[in-house]
Short mmCIF file of C-alpha atoms in Angstrom, two decimals:
data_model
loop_
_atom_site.label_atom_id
_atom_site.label_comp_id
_atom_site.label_asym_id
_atom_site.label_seq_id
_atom_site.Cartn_x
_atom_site.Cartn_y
_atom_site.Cartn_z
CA UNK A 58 12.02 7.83 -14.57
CA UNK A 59 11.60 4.32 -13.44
CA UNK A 60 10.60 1.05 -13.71
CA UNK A 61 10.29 -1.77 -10.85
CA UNK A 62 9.55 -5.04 -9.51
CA UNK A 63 9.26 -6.93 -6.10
CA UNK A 64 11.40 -10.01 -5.21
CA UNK A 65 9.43 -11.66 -1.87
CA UNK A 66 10.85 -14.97 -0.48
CA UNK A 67 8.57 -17.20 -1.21
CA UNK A 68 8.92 -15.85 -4.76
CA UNK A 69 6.42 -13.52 -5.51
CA UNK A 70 5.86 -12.39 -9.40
CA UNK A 71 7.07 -9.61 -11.69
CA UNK A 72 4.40 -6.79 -12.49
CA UNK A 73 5.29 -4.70 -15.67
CA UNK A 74 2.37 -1.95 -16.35
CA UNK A 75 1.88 0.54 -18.60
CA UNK A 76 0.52 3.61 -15.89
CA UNK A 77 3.38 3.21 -13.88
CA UNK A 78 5.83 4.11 -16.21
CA UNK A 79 3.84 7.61 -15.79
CA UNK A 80 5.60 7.27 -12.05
CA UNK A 81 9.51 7.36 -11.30
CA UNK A 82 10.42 3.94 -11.28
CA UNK A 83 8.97 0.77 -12.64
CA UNK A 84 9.17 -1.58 -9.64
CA UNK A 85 9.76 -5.37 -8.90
CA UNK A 86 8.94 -7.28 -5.84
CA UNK A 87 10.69 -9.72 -3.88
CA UNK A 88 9.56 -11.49 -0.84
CA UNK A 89 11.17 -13.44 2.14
CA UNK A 90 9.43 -16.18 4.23
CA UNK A 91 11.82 -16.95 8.03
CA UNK A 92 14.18 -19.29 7.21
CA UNK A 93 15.54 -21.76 9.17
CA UNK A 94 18.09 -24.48 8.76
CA UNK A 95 15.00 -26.56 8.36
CA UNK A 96 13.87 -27.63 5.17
CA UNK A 97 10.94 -29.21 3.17
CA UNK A 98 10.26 -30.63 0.30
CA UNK A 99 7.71 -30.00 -2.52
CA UNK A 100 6.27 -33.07 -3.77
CA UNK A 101 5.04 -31.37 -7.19
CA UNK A 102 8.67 -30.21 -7.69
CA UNK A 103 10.45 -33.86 -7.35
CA UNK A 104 11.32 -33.72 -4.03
CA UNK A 105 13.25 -30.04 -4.60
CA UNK A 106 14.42 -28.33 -1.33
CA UNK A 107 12.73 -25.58 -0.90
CA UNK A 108 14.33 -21.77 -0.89
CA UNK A 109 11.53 -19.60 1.11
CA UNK A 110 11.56 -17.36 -2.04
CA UNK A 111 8.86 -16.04 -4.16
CA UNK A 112 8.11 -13.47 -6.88
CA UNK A 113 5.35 -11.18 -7.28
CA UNK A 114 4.54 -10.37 -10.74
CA UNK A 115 2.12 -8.37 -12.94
CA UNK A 116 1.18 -5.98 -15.47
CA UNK A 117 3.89 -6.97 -18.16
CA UNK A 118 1.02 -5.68 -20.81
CA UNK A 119 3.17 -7.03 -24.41
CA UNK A 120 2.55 -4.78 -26.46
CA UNK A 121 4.10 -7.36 -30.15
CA UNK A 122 3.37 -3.32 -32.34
CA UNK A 123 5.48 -1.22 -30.26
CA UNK A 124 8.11 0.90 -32.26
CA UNK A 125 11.33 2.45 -30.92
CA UNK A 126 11.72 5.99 -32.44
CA UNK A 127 8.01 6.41 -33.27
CA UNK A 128 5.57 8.59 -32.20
CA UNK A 129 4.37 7.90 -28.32
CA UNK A 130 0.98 10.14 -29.38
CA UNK A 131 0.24 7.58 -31.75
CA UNK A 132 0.54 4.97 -28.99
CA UNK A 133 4.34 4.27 -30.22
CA UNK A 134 2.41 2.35 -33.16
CA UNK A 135 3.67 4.68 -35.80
CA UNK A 136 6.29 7.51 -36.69
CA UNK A 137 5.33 11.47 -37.36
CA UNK A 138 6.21 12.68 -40.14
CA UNK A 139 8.21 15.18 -37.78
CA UNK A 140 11.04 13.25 -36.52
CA UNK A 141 11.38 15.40 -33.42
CA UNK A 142 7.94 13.88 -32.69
CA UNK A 143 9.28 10.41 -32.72
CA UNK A 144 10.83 9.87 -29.06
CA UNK A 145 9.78 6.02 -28.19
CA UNK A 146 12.43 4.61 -26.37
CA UNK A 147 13.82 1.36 -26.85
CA UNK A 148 12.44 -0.33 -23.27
CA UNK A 149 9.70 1.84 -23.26
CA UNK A 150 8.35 5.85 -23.20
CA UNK A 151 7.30 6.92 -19.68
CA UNK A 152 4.31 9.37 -19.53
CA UNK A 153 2.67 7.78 -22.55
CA UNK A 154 -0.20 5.37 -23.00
CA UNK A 155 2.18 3.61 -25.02
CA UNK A 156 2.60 -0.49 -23.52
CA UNK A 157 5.74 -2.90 -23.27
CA UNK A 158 8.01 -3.21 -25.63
CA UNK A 159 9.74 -6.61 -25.97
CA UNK A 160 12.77 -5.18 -24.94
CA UNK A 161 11.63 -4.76 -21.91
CA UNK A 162 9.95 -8.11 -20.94
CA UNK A 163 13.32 -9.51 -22.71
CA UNK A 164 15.25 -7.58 -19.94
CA UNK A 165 13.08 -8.42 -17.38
CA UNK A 166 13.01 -12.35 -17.77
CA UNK A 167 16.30 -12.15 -18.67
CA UNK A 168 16.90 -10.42 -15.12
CA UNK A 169 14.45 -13.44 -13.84
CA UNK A 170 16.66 -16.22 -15.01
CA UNK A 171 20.06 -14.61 -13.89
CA UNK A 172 19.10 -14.15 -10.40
CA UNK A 173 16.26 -16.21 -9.42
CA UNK A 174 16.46 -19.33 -11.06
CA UNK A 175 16.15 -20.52 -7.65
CA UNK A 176 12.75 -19.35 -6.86
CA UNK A 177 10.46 -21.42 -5.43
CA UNK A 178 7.20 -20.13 -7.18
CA UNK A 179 6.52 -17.03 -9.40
CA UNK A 180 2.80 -15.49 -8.50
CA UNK A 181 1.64 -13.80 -11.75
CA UNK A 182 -1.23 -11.42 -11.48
CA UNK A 183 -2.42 -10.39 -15.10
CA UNK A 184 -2.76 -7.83 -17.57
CA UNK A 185 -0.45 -9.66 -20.41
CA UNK A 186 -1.69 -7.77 -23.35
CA UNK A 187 -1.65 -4.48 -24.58
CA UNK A 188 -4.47 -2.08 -23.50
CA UNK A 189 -7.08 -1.71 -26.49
CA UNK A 190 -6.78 2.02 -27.52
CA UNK A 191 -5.50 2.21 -30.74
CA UNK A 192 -8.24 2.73 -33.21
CA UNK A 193 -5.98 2.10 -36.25
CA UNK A 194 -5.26 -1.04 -34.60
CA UNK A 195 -7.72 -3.88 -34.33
CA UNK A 196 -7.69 -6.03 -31.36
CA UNK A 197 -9.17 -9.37 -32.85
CA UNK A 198 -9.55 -12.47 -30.69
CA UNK A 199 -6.09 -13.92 -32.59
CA UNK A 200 -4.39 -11.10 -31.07
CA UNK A 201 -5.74 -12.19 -27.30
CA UNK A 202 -4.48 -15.69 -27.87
CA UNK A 203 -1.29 -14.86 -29.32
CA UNK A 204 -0.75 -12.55 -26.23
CA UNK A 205 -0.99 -15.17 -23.70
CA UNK A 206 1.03 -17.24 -25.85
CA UNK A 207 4.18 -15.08 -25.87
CA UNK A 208 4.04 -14.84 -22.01
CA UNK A 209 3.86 -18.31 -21.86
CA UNK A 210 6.37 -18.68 -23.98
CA UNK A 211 8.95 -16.14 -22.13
CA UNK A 212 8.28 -18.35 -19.13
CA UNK A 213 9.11 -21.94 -20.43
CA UNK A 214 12.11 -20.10 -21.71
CA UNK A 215 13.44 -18.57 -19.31
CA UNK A 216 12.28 -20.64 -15.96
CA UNK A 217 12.87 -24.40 -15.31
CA UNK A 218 9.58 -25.34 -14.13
CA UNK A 219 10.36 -28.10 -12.59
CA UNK A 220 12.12 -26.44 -9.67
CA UNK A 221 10.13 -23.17 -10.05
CA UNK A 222 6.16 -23.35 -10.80
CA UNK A 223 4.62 -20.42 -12.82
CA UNK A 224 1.09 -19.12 -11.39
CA UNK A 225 -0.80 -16.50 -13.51
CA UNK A 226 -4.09 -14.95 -12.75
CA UNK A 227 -6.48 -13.52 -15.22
CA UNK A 228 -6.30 -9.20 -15.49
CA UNK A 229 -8.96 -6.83 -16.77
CA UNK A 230 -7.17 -6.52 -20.10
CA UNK A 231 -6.63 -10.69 -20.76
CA UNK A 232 -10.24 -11.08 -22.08
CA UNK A 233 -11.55 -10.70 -25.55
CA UNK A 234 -13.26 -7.74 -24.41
CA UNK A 235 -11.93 -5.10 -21.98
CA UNK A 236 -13.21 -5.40 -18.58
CA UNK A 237 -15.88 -7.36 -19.60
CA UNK A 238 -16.41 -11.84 -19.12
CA UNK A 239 -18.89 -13.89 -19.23
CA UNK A 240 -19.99 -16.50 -17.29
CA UNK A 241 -18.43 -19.46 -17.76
CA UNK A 242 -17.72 -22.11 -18.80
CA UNK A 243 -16.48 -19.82 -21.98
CA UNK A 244 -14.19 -19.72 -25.26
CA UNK A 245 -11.49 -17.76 -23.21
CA UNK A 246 -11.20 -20.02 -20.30
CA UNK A 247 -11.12 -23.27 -23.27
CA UNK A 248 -7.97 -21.43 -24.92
CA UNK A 249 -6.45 -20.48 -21.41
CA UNK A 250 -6.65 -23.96 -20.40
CA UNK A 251 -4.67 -24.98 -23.76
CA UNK A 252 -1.98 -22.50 -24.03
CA UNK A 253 -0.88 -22.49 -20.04
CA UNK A 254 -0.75 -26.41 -20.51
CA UNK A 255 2.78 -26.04 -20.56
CA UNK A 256 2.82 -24.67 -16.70
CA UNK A 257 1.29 -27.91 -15.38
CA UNK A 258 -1.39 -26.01 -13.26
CA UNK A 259 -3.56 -27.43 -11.19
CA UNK A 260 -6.81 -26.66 -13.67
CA UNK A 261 -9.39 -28.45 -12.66
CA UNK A 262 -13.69 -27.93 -13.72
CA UNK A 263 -13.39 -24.93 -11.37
CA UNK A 264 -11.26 -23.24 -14.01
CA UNK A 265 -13.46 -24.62 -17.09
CA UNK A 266 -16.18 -23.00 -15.28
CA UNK A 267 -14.67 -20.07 -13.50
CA UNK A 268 -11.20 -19.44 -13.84
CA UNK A 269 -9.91 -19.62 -10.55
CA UNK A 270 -7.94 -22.61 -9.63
CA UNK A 271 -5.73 -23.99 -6.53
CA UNK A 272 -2.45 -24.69 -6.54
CA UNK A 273 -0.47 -26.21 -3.99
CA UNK A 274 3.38 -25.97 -3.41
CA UNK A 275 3.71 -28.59 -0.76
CA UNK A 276 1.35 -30.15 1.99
CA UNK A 277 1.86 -26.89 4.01
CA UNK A 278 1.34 -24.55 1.63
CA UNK A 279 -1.21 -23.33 -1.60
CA UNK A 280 -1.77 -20.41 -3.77
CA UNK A 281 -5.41 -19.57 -4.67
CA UNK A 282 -5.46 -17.77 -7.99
CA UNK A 283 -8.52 -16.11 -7.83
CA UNK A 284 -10.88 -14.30 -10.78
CA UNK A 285 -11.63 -10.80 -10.51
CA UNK A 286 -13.27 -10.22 -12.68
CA UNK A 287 -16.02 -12.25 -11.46
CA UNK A 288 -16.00 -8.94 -8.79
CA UNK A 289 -15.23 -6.16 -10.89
CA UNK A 290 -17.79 -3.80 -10.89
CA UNK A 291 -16.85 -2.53 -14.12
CA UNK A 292 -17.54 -6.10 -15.73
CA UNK A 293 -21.35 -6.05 -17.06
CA UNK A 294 -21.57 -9.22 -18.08
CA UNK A 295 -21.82 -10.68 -14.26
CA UNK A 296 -24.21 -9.61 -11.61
CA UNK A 297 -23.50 -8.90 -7.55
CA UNK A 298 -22.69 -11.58 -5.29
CA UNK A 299 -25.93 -11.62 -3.62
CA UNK A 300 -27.44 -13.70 -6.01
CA UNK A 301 -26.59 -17.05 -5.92
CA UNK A 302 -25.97 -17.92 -9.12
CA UNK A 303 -23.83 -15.09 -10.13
CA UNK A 304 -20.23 -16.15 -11.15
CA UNK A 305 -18.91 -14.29 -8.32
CA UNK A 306 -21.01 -15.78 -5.88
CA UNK A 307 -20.17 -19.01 -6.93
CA UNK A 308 -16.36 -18.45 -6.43
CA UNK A 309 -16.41 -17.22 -3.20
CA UNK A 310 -18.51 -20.51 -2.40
CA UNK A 311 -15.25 -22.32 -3.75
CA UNK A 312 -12.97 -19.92 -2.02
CA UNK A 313 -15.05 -20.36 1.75
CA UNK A 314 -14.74 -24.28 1.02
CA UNK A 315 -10.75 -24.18 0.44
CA UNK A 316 -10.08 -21.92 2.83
CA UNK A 317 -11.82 -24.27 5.36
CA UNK A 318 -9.96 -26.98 3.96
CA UNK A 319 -6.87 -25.66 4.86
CA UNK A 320 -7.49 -24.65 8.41
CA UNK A 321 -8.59 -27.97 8.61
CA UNK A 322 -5.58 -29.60 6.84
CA UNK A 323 -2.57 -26.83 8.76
CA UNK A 324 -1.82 -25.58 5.21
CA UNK A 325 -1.30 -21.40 4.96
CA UNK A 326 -2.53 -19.95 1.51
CA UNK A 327 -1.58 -16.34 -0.35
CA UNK A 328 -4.11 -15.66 -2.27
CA UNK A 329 -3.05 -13.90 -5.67
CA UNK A 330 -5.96 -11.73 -7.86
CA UNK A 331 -5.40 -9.03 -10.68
CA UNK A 332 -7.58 -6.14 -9.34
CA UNK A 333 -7.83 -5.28 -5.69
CA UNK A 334 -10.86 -4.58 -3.40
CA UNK A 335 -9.89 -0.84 -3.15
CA UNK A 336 -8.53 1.25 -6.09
CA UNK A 337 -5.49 3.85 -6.34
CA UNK A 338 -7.99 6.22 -4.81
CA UNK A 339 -9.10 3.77 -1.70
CA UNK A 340 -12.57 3.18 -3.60
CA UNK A 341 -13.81 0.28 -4.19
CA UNK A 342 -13.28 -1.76 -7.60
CA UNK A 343 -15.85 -4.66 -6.34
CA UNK A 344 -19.63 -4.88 -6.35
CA UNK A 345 -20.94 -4.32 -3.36
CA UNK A 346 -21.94 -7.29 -1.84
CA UNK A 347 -18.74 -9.22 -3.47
CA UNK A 348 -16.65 -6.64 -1.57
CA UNK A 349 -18.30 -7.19 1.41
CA UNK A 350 -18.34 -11.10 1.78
CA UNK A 351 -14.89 -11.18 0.25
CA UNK A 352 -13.44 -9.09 3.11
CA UNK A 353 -15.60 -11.14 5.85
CA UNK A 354 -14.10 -14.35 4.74
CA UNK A 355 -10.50 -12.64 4.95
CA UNK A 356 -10.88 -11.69 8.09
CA UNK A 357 -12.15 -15.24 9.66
CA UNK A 358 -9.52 -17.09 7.99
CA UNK A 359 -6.71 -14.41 8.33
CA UNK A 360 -4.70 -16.43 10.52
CA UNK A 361 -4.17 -19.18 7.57
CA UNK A 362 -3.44 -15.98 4.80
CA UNK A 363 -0.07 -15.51 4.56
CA UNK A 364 -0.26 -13.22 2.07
CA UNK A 365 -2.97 -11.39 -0.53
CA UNK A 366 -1.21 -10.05 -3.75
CA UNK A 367 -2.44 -7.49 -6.84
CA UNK A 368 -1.62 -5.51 -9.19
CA UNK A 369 -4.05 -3.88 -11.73
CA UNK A 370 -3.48 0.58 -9.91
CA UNK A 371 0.23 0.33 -10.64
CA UNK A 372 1.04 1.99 -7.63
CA UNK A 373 3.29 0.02 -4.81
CA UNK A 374 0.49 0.51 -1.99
CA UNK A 375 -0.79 -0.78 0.82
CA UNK A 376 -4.38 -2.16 2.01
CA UNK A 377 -5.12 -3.91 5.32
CA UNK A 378 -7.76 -5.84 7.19
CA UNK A 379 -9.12 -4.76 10.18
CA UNK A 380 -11.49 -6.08 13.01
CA UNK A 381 -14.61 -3.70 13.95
CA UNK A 382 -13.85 -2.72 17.54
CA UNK A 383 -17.67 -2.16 17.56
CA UNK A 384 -19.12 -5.47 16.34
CA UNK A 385 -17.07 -8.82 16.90
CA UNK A 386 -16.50 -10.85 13.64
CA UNK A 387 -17.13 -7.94 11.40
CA UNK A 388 -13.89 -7.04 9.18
CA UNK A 389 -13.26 -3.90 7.72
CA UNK A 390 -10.72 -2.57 5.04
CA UNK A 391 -8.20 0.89 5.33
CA UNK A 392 -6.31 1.76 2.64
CA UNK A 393 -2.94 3.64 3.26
CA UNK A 394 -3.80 6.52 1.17
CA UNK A 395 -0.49 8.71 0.29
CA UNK A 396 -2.98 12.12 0.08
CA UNK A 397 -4.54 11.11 3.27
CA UNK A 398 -2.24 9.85 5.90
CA UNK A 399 -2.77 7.21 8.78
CA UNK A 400 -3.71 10.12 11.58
CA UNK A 401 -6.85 10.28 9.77
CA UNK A 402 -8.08 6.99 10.14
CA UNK A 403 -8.40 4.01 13.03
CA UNK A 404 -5.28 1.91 11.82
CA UNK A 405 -5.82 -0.49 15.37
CA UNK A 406 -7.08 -4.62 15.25
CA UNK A 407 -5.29 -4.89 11.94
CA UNK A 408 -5.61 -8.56 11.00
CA UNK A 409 -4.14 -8.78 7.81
CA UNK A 410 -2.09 -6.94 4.96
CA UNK A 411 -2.93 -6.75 1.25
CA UNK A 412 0.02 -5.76 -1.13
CA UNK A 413 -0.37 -4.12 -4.70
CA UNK A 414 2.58 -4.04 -6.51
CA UNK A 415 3.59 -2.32 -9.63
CA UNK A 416 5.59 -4.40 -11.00
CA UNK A 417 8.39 -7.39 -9.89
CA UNK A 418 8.67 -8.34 -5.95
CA UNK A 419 10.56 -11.18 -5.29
CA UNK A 420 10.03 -11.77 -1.23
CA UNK A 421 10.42 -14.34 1.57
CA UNK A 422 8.41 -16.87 3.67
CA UNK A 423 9.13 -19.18 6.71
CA UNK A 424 10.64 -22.28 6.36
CA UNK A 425 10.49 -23.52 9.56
CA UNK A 426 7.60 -26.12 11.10
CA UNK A 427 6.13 -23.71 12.89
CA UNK A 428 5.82 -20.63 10.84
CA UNK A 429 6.44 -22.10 7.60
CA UNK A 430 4.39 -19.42 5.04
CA UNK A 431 4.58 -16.54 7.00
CA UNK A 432 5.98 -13.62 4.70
CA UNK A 433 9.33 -12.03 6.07
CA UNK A 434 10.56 -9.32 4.26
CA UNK A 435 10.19 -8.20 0.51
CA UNK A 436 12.63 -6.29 -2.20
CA UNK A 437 11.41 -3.77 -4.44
CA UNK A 438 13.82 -3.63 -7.65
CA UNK A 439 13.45 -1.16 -10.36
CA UNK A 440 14.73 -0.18 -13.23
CA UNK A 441 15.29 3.47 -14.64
CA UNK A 442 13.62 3.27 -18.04
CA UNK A 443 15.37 6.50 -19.66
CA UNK A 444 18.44 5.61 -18.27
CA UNK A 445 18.39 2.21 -20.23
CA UNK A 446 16.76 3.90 -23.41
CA UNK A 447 19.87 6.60 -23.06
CA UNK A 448 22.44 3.51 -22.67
CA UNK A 449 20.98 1.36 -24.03
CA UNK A 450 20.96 -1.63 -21.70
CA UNK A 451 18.39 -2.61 -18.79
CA UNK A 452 20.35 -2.27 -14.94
CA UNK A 453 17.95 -3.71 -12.31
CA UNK A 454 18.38 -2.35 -8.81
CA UNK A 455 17.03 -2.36 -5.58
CA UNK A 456 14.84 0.54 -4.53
CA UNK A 457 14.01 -0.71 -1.07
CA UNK A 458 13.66 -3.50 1.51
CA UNK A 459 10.80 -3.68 3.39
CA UNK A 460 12.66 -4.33 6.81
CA UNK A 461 14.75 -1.80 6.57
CA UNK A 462 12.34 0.88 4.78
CA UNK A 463 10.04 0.28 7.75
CA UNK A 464 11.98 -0.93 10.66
CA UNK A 465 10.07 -4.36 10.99
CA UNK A 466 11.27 -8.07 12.21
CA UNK A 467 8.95 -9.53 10.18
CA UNK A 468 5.81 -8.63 7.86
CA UNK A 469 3.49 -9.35 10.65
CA UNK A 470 -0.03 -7.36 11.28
CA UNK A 471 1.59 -6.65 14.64
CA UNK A 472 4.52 -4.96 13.37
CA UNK A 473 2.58 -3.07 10.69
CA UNK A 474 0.44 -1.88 13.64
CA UNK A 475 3.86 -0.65 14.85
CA UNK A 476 4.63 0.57 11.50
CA UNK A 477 0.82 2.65 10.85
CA UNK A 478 1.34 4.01 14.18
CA UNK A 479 4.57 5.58 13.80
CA UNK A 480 3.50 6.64 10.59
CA UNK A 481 1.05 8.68 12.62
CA UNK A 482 3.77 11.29 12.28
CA UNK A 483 3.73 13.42 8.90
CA UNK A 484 7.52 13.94 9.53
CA UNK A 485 8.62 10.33 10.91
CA UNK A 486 11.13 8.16 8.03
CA UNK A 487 8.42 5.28 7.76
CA UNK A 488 5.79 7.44 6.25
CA UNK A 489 7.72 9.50 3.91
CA UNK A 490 9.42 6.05 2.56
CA UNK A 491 6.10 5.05 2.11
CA UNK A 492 5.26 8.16 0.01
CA UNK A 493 8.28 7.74 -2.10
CA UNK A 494 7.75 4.18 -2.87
CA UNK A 495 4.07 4.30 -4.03
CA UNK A 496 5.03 5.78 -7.09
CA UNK A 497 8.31 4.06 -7.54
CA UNK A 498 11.03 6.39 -6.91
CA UNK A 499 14.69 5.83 -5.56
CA UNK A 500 15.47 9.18 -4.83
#
């Protein structure tokens, strides 16, 4: 059993979730832009040089009442009076609904700081605290704050933000309330605005009001941390995008006026949320109309979206845009469903790709004048969680890269075209990698 992240050049961020430890592997992602011998320079960071490398992180879901050797039915919160009962592991119990130890955020920023210290960026995509289900455990607002403290608190630790700048997002599980937030302004979005002061963020009224914010690495380049909760259907404290005043409509307002901003300006953006427009099943987590105009402004900006990153299903999965072949300007989106298969869908016009990861991707981006954003490749890393509880010690290693997984020069929608096609095939390598690496599995 296993636990993972993804390393993508530009950095992307580290994803630690509770459900995937019911998979093989707990993954981390890391992502690769083309690099050249060209280099700029990002004014925020001091004049830095640039590396092309990002992290993808999310899910880490700190869980400060976890207890090795307890009792994973009682949410490894307590120990049976049975001690054959009490099987916790020290970095965590796979198959449980038991969250994070700090053992195993200490391993994983410690794992951060030995071997990227020279990201560029870390892309953060929610879900900090602990999921609300023990009853014998209250879950007062203290609790929330102290949550996002802790995180914040691994970061400054174990980062120097001046060379590498920290961008979270808000999860489903990061409110005071489960899947539920209010309009704002609000109390949550006051504190948040306090407690990530430390990560110099770019957060302006548009985070007072909505929690979303901008936040540029250099003049060619910004991340757009987006709220989605503001499109969660599961959220009943908002109301659908067709009305005008609903907090969702409102940020995709911001998000159509940025993204024309860029095109205007040259500047590529990834665009980094907690819960993505399609779930683990390929339904849809949105309201309906925020689904729909979300995925219309994709597609007419997709040439400036260098990347789109989640995390929220815990599965390492795949969604892409696609242009109706019917009706010009109307985007559509296919999720690369494990139980399903590409032969039983129209994978053609893709436009754009939309990665959920479970866990840590650090990955690359171009460098050079031309291309400078575009991703390049990715690394998933994982790390085998009873194999460290047996040991005990956390090893990190590399479950795939992208590249070589798929066969692809470059994470282009062209070559994922290539990619889908060939996957086509029940039998062909691409497609039963892809089933392996959903759920996080080396083997």
């Amino acid at each position: 059993m296993w636990t993972s992240f993804n390393i993508v050049m530009w950095l992307s961020s580290i994803f630690m979730s509770r459900i995937i430890w019911n998979s093989e592997a707990i993954p981390l992602d890391v992502y690769d832009f083309h690099s050249t011998q060209h280099s700029f320079q990002i004014n925020e960071f001091n004049n830095k040089e640039i590396s092309g490398k990002f992290l993808h992180i999310t899910d880490l879901h700190l869980d400060p009442y976890y207890l090795p050797n307890s009792n994973p039915k009682k949410y490894c919160h307590r120990y049976a009076k049975k001690s054959k009962k009490n099987k916790s592991g020290k970095f965590g119990t796979l198959g449980s609904d038991c969250d994070s130890p700090y053992a195993l955020l200490d391993s994983t920023f410690s794992f951060l700081k030995e071997n990227f210290h020279d990201a560029d960026f870390i892309i953060y995509t929610g879900d900090s605290l602990r999921h609300d289900r023990d009853s014998k455990i209250p879950f007062p607002n203290d609790d929330v704050i102290s949550g996002h403290k802790s995180i914040v608190k691994y970061v400054t630790e174990s980062l120097d933000l001046s060379k590498t700048k920290f961008i979270p997002t808000l999860g489903n599980n990061d409110e005071w309330e489960h899947n539920q937030l209010e309009g704002g302004p609000n109390t949550l979005f006051e504190n948040l605005t306090q407690i990530w002061a430390p990560l110099n963020l770019n957060l302006t009224s548009e985070f007072a009001n909505g929690g979303y914010f901008r936040q540029d690495i250099n003049s060619k380049l910004s991340v757009f941390s987006l709220n989605s909760m503001y499109f969660y259907e599961s959220n009943d404290q908002i109301k659908d995008c067709d009305q005008i005043n609903s907090p969702g409509a409102i940020q995709l307002k911001w998000f159509k006026n940025q993204l024309k901003n860029a095109r205007q300006e040259g500047r590529r953006v990834l665009i980094a949320q907690h819960i993505p427009p399609l779930d683990s099943d390929g339904e849809s987590s949105f309201l309906p109309q925020c689904e729909e105009k979300f995925v219309q402004l994709l597609g007419e900006f997709a040439e400036i979206i260098s990347g789109h990153f989640t995390g929220h299903t815990n599965l390492d999965t795949l969604t892409f845009v696609t242009e109706s072949e019917n009706i010009s300007g109307k985007y559509n989106l296919y999720y690369l469903d494990k139980d399903e298969g590409p032969s039983k869908k129209s994978t053609d016009n893709i436009i754009l790709i939309l990665n959920n990861a479970p866990s840590i991707i650090p990955g690359k981006y171009s460098t050079s004048s031309k291309m400078f954003g575009v991703l390049s490749d990715y690394i998933q890393y994982y790390l085998d969680i009873n194999k460290a509880n047996e040991i005990g010690r956390a090893e990190w290693k590399i479950e795939y890269i992208a590249s070589e997984a798929y066969d692809m020069k470059q994470l282009s929608p062209s070559e994922w075209a290539k990619v889908l096609d060939e996957m086509k095939s029940d039998q062909s390598e691409s497609w039963q990698n892809y089933l392996k690496f959903v759920t996080v599995s080396s083997e």
